[in-house]
Tab-separated table of C-alpha atoms in Angstrom:
chain	number	residue	atom	x	y	z
A	22	ASP	CA	8.346	1.940	21.659
A	23	ALA	CA	7.351	5.582	21.257
A	24	GLY	CA	7.451	7.011	17.794
A	25	VAL	CA	8.321	10.597	16.966
A	26	THR	CA	6.784	13.006	19.437
A	27	GLN	CA	6.300	16.742	19.072
A	28	SER	CA	5.258	19.510	21.413
A	29	PRO	CA	3.153	21.485	21.690
A	30	THR	CA	0.340	20.169	19.514
A	31	HIS	CA	-1.137	23.597	18.911
A	32	LEU	CA	0.240	27.092	19.329
A	33	ILE	CA	-1.070	30.591	18.707
A	34	LYS	CA	1.313	33.524	18.369
A	35	THR	CA	1.138	37.091	17.090
A	36	ARG	CA	3.209	38.676	14.359
A	37	GLY	CA	6.747	39.564	15.397
A	38	GLN	CA	6.909	37.031	18.194
A	39	GLN	CA	9.299	34.121	18.421
A	40	VAL	CA	8.384	30.453	18.763
A	41	THR	CA	10.190	27.242	19.707
A	42	LEU	CA	8.894	23.829	18.676
A	43	ARG	CA	10.256	20.579	20.047
A	44	CYS	CA	10.743	17.096	18.683
A	45	SER	CA	11.876	13.792	20.152
A	46	PRO	CA	12.942	11.226	17.551
A	47	LYS	CA	11.948	7.609	17.438
A	48	SER	CA	14.090	5.377	19.611
A	49	GLY	CA	17.286	4.460	17.822
A	50	HIS	CA	17.078	7.343	15.358
A	51	ASP	CA	19.765	10.016	15.296
A	52	THR	CA	18.737	12.251	12.401
A	53	VAL	CA	15.947	14.814	12.609
A	54	SER	CA	14.385	16.728	9.746
A	55	TRP	CA	11.879	19.562	9.962
A	56	TYR	CA	9.157	20.369	7.462
A	57	GLN	CA	6.572	23.117	7.058
A	58	GLN	CA	3.197	22.093	5.668
A	59	ALA	CA	0.819	24.845	4.662
A	60	LEU	CA	-2.856	23.994	4.463
A	61	GLY	CA	-3.640	21.931	1.383
A	62	GLN	CA	-0.011	21.578	0.340
A	63	GLY	CA	2.765	19.069	0.645
A	64	PRO	CA	5.423	19.374	3.347
A	65	GLN	CA	8.345	21.675	2.527
A	66	PHE	CA	11.795	20.691	3.764
A	67	ILE	CA	13.256	23.221	6.201
A	68	PHE	CA	16.468	21.560	7.410
A	69	GLN	CA	17.990	18.387	8.767
A	70	TYR	CA	20.133	17.819	11.850
A	71	TYR	CA	22.664	15.076	12.452
A	72	GLU	CA	25.316	14.899	15.154
A	73	GLU	CA	24.057	18.216	16.477
A	74	GLU	CA	24.806	20.019	13.235
A	75	GLU	CA	22.618	21.307	10.412
A	76	ARG	CA	23.445	19.076	7.482
A	77	GLN	CA	21.014	20.208	4.792
A	78	ARG	CA	18.740	23.191	4.414
A	79	GLY	CA	15.799	24.039	2.222
A	80	ASN	CA	14.771	27.442	0.907
A	81	PHE	CA	13.857	29.041	4.203
A	82	PRO	CA	15.114	32.375	5.583
A	83	ASP	CA	17.486	32.694	8.517
A	84	ARG	CA	14.507	33.419	10.757
A	85	PHE	CA	14.193	29.649	10.845
A	86	SER	CA	16.868	28.047	12.968
A	87	GLY	CA	17.279	24.839	14.827
A	88	HIS	CA	19.235	22.842	17.286
A	89	GLN	CA	19.887	19.208	18.040
A	90	PHE	CA	20.804	18.009	21.503
A	91	PRO	CA	23.110	15.133	22.520
A	92	ASN	CA	20.066	12.924	23.114
A	93	TYR	CA	19.080	13.552	19.437
A	94	SER	CA	16.001	15.619	20.281
A	95	SER	CA	15.640	18.820	18.338
A	96	GLU	CA	14.149	22.283	18.434
A	97	LEU	CA	12.898	24.491	15.641
A	98	ASN	CA	12.980	28.231	16.322
A	99	VAL	CA	11.228	30.841	14.247
A	100	ASN	CA	11.896	34.529	14.898
A	101	ALA	CA	9.907	37.581	13.840
A	102	LEU	CA	6.833	35.546	12.984
A	103	LEU	CA	4.851	36.434	9.895
A	104	LEU	CA	1.251	35.557	9.083
A	105	GLY	CA	2.600	33.273	6.351
A	106	ASP	CA	4.398	31.171	8.941
A	107	SER	CA	1.050	29.712	9.963
A	108	ALA	CA	1.306	26.011	9.115
A	109	LEU	CA	1.707	22.496	10.432
A	110	TYR	CA	5.321	21.915	11.410
A	111	LEU	CA	6.386	18.324	11.054
A	112	CYS	CA	9.384	16.619	12.519
A	113	ALA	CA	10.718	13.399	11.036
A	114	SER	CA	13.435	11.110	12.293
A	115	SER	CA	15.528	8.523	10.558
A	116	ARG	CA	18.631	6.443	10.991
A	117	PRO	CA	20.307	6.344	7.600
A	118	GLY	CA	21.837	2.979	6.920
A	119	THR	CA	24.800	2.148	4.815
A	120	SER	CA	23.453	-0.589	2.603
A	121	GLN	CA	19.740	-0.326	3.209
A	122	LEU	CA	17.531	2.698	3.138
A	123	ASP	CA	15.717	3.291	6.377
A	124	THR	CA	12.264	4.747	6.440
A	125	GLN	CA	11.646	8.186	7.782
A	126	TYR	CA	9.062	8.447	10.556
A	127	PHE	CA	6.979	11.579	10.979
A	128	GLY	CA	5.523	12.985	14.140
A	129	PRO	CA	1.952	14.295	14.353
A	130	GLY	CA	3.095	17.884	13.922
A	131	THR	CA	2.637	21.190	15.718
A	132	ARG	CA	-0.103	23.435	14.366
A	133	LEU	CA	1.168	27.040	14.526
A	134	THR	CA	-1.252	29.905	13.992
A	135	VAL	CA	0.111	33.426	13.655
A	136	LEU	CA	-2.395	36.230	14.188
B	24	GLY	CA	13.437	24.625	-10.044
B	25	GLU	CA	13.100	21.210	-8.568
B	26	SER	CA	9.575	20.035	-8.134
B	27	VAL	CA	7.404	17.019	-7.819
B	28	GLY	CA	3.847	17.303	-9.003
B	29	LEU	CA	0.719	15.233	-9.250
B	30	HIS	CA	-1.594	15.006	-12.244
B	31	LEU	CA	-4.824	14.585	-10.280
B	32	PRO	CA	-5.549	16.591	-7.148
B	33	THR	CA	-8.580	14.441	-6.196
B	34	LEU	CA	-9.586	10.862	-6.865
B	35	SER	CA	-12.782	9.026	-5.945
B	36	VAL	CA	-12.978	5.250	-6.246
B	37	GLN	CA	-15.502	2.587	-5.360
B	38	GLU	CA	-14.629	0.317	-2.479
B	39	GLY	CA	-13.001	-2.817	-3.822
B	40	ASP	CA	-11.750	-1.198	-7.022
B	41	ASN	CA	-8.091	-0.529	-7.733
B	42	SER	CA	-6.722	3.008	-7.356
B	43	ILE	CA	-3.932	4.588	-9.356
B	44	ILE	CA	-2.304	7.819	-8.220
B	45	ASN	CA	0.159	9.460	-10.592
B	46	CYS	CA	3.088	11.757	-10.011
B	47	ALA	CA	5.535	13.627	-12.245
B	48	TYR	CA	8.961	14.677	-11.073
B	49	SER	CA	11.428	17.050	-12.642
B	50	ASN	CA	14.839	16.218	-11.155
B	51	SER	CA	16.452	13.505	-13.246
B	52	ALA	CA	19.223	13.176	-10.633
B	53	SER	CA	16.827	11.957	-7.938
B	54	ASP	CA	17.727	8.438	-6.900
B	55	TYR	CA	15.057	7.566	-4.407
B	56	PHE	CA	11.298	7.998	-4.423
B	57	ILE	CA	8.776	7.558	-1.651
B	58	TRP	CA	5.008	7.448	-1.346
B	59	TYR	CA	3.400	8.752	1.838
B	60	LYS	CA	-0.156	8.605	3.141
B	61	GLN	CA	-1.429	11.400	5.336
B	62	GLU	CA	-4.668	11.126	7.258
B	63	SER	CA	-6.374	14.129	8.735
B	64	GLY	CA	-4.584	15.419	11.824
B	65	LYS	CA	-1.607	13.119	11.422
B	66	GLY	CA	1.862	13.274	9.988
B	67	PRO	CA	2.726	11.528	6.707
B	68	GLN	CA	3.061	7.770	6.958
B	69	PHE	CA	5.499	5.800	4.816
B	70	ILE	CA	3.806	3.475	2.326
B	71	ILE	CA	6.437	2.252	-0.081
B	72	ASP	CA	9.666	3.401	-1.661
B	73	ILE	CA	11.670	2.667	-4.783
B	74	ARG	CA	15.198	3.338	-5.915
B	75	SER	CA	16.003	4.705	-9.326
B	76	ASN	CA	17.613	1.425	-10.435
B	77	MET	CA	14.225	-0.299	-10.200
B	78	ASP	CA	11.058	0.155	-12.229
B	79	LYS	CA	8.610	-1.693	-10.017
B	80	ARG	CA	8.244	-2.601	-6.393
B	81	GLN	CA	5.398	-4.336	-4.613
B	82	GLY	CA	4.175	-4.182	-1.058
B	83	GLN	CA	1.058	-5.288	0.698
B	84	ARG	CA	-1.783	-4.232	-1.678
B	85	VAL	CA	0.412	-1.474	-3.081
B	86	THR	CA	2.688	-1.294	-6.098
B	87	VAL	CA	4.925	1.567	-7.141
B	88	LEU	CA	5.982	1.977	-10.755
B	89	LEU	CA	8.827	4.205	-11.861
B	90	ASN	CA	9.343	5.362	-15.430
B	91	LYS	CA	12.567	7.324	-15.563
B	92	THR	CA	12.267	8.006	-19.264
B	93	VAL	CA	9.255	10.252	-18.748
B	94	LYS	CA	9.970	11.008	-15.078
B	95	HIS	CA	6.737	9.487	-13.905
B	96	LEU	CA	5.844	7.678	-10.727
B	97	SER	CA	2.621	5.909	-9.870
B	98	LEU	CA	1.088	4.254	-6.839
B	99	GLN	CA	-1.386	1.450	-7.346
B	100	ILE	CA	-3.613	0.358	-4.488
B	101	ALA	CA	-5.387	-2.960	-4.961
B	102	ALA	CA	-8.903	-3.564	-3.613
B	103	THR	CA	-9.220	-0.076	-2.182
B	104	GLN	CA	-10.755	0.066	1.281
B	105	PRO	CA	-12.414	2.921	3.205
B	106	GLY	CA	-9.326	3.107	5.411
B	107	ASP	CA	-7.319	4.076	2.335
B	108	SER	CA	-9.078	7.450	2.206
B	109	ALA	CA	-6.356	10.039	2.769
B	110	VAL	CA	-4.030	12.426	0.974
B	111	TYR	CA	-1.195	10.691	-0.849
B	112	PHE	CA	2.125	12.372	-1.522
B	113	CYS	CA	4.937	11.310	-3.758
B	114	ALA	CA	8.353	12.534	-2.732
B	115	GLU	CA	11.868	12.382	-4.081
B	116	ASN	CA	15.182	12.489	-2.293
B	117	ILE	CA	17.691	14.824	-3.860
B	118	GLY	CA	21.406	14.390	-3.339
B	119	GLY	CA	23.294	13.764	-0.166
B	120	LYS	CA	25.012	10.754	1.302
B	121	THR	CA	21.933	9.338	2.925
B	122	SER	CA	18.431	8.562	1.821
B	123	TYR	CA	16.840	11.565	3.517
B	124	ASP	CA	19.120	14.507	3.026
B	125	LYS	CA	16.526	16.583	1.209
B	126	VAL	CA	13.094	15.176	0.538
B	127	ILE	CA	10.919	17.143	-1.882
B	128	PHE	CA	7.190	16.485	-1.664
B	129	GLY	CA	4.577	16.871	-4.351
B	130	PRO	CA	1.323	18.759	-3.692
B	131	GLY	CA	-0.693	15.617	-2.914
B	132	THR	CA	-3.745	13.739	-4.191
B	133	SER	CA	-6.831	13.319	-2.062
B	134	LEU	CA	-8.237	9.802	-2.342
B	135	SER	CA	-11.867	9.225	-1.367
B	136	VAL	CA	-13.241	5.711	-1.180
B	137	ILE	CA	-16.961	5.358	-1.826
B	138	PRO	CA	-18.508	2.543	0.260
């Protein structure tokens, strides 16, 4: 059973460009959350997708957008890249239960470098 | 604003000793807390969680303690092993209908186990 997968593993872009990162959730999971982790810091919540809609959002500008597909996979798009967008982008999937809290599984991340 | 922070950024322990990693949180409305372990080059891995209606929960070699009065969370690792070397994050879930609507991570503590 594959866990959360992300692609690509590494990416180098220049300022002003746009980037798309991809995530496939763990089998049986329908909720996908995205996080940005700067070097030496904890992950910062970007947004969460469920039933193809953005359900919650952190303090990130509109340059950060996402999408969830019918098969529950998700994309994170970042427009007009800034040097400060350089980070590890983590995807996590979960299947929230009703009476029991499910654990959230993280993928290995995509390392984005903006030059 | 909302934040989760750690008292100690680094911790070195002798193999076989017990480790204690502390965490302070600021949002008294948080109802669910999670400890994650992150090894180099990997995404965070779930260790143990606790709901706000509990003050202690035990897992395999790990115990989480929650003190809501002083908004303090701790992770105890018994008989620390070299494989426990990693960065440990505490995190809290804020609001929402599910357990993962908005997870706020602390900055992390780096644990080094001395053989």
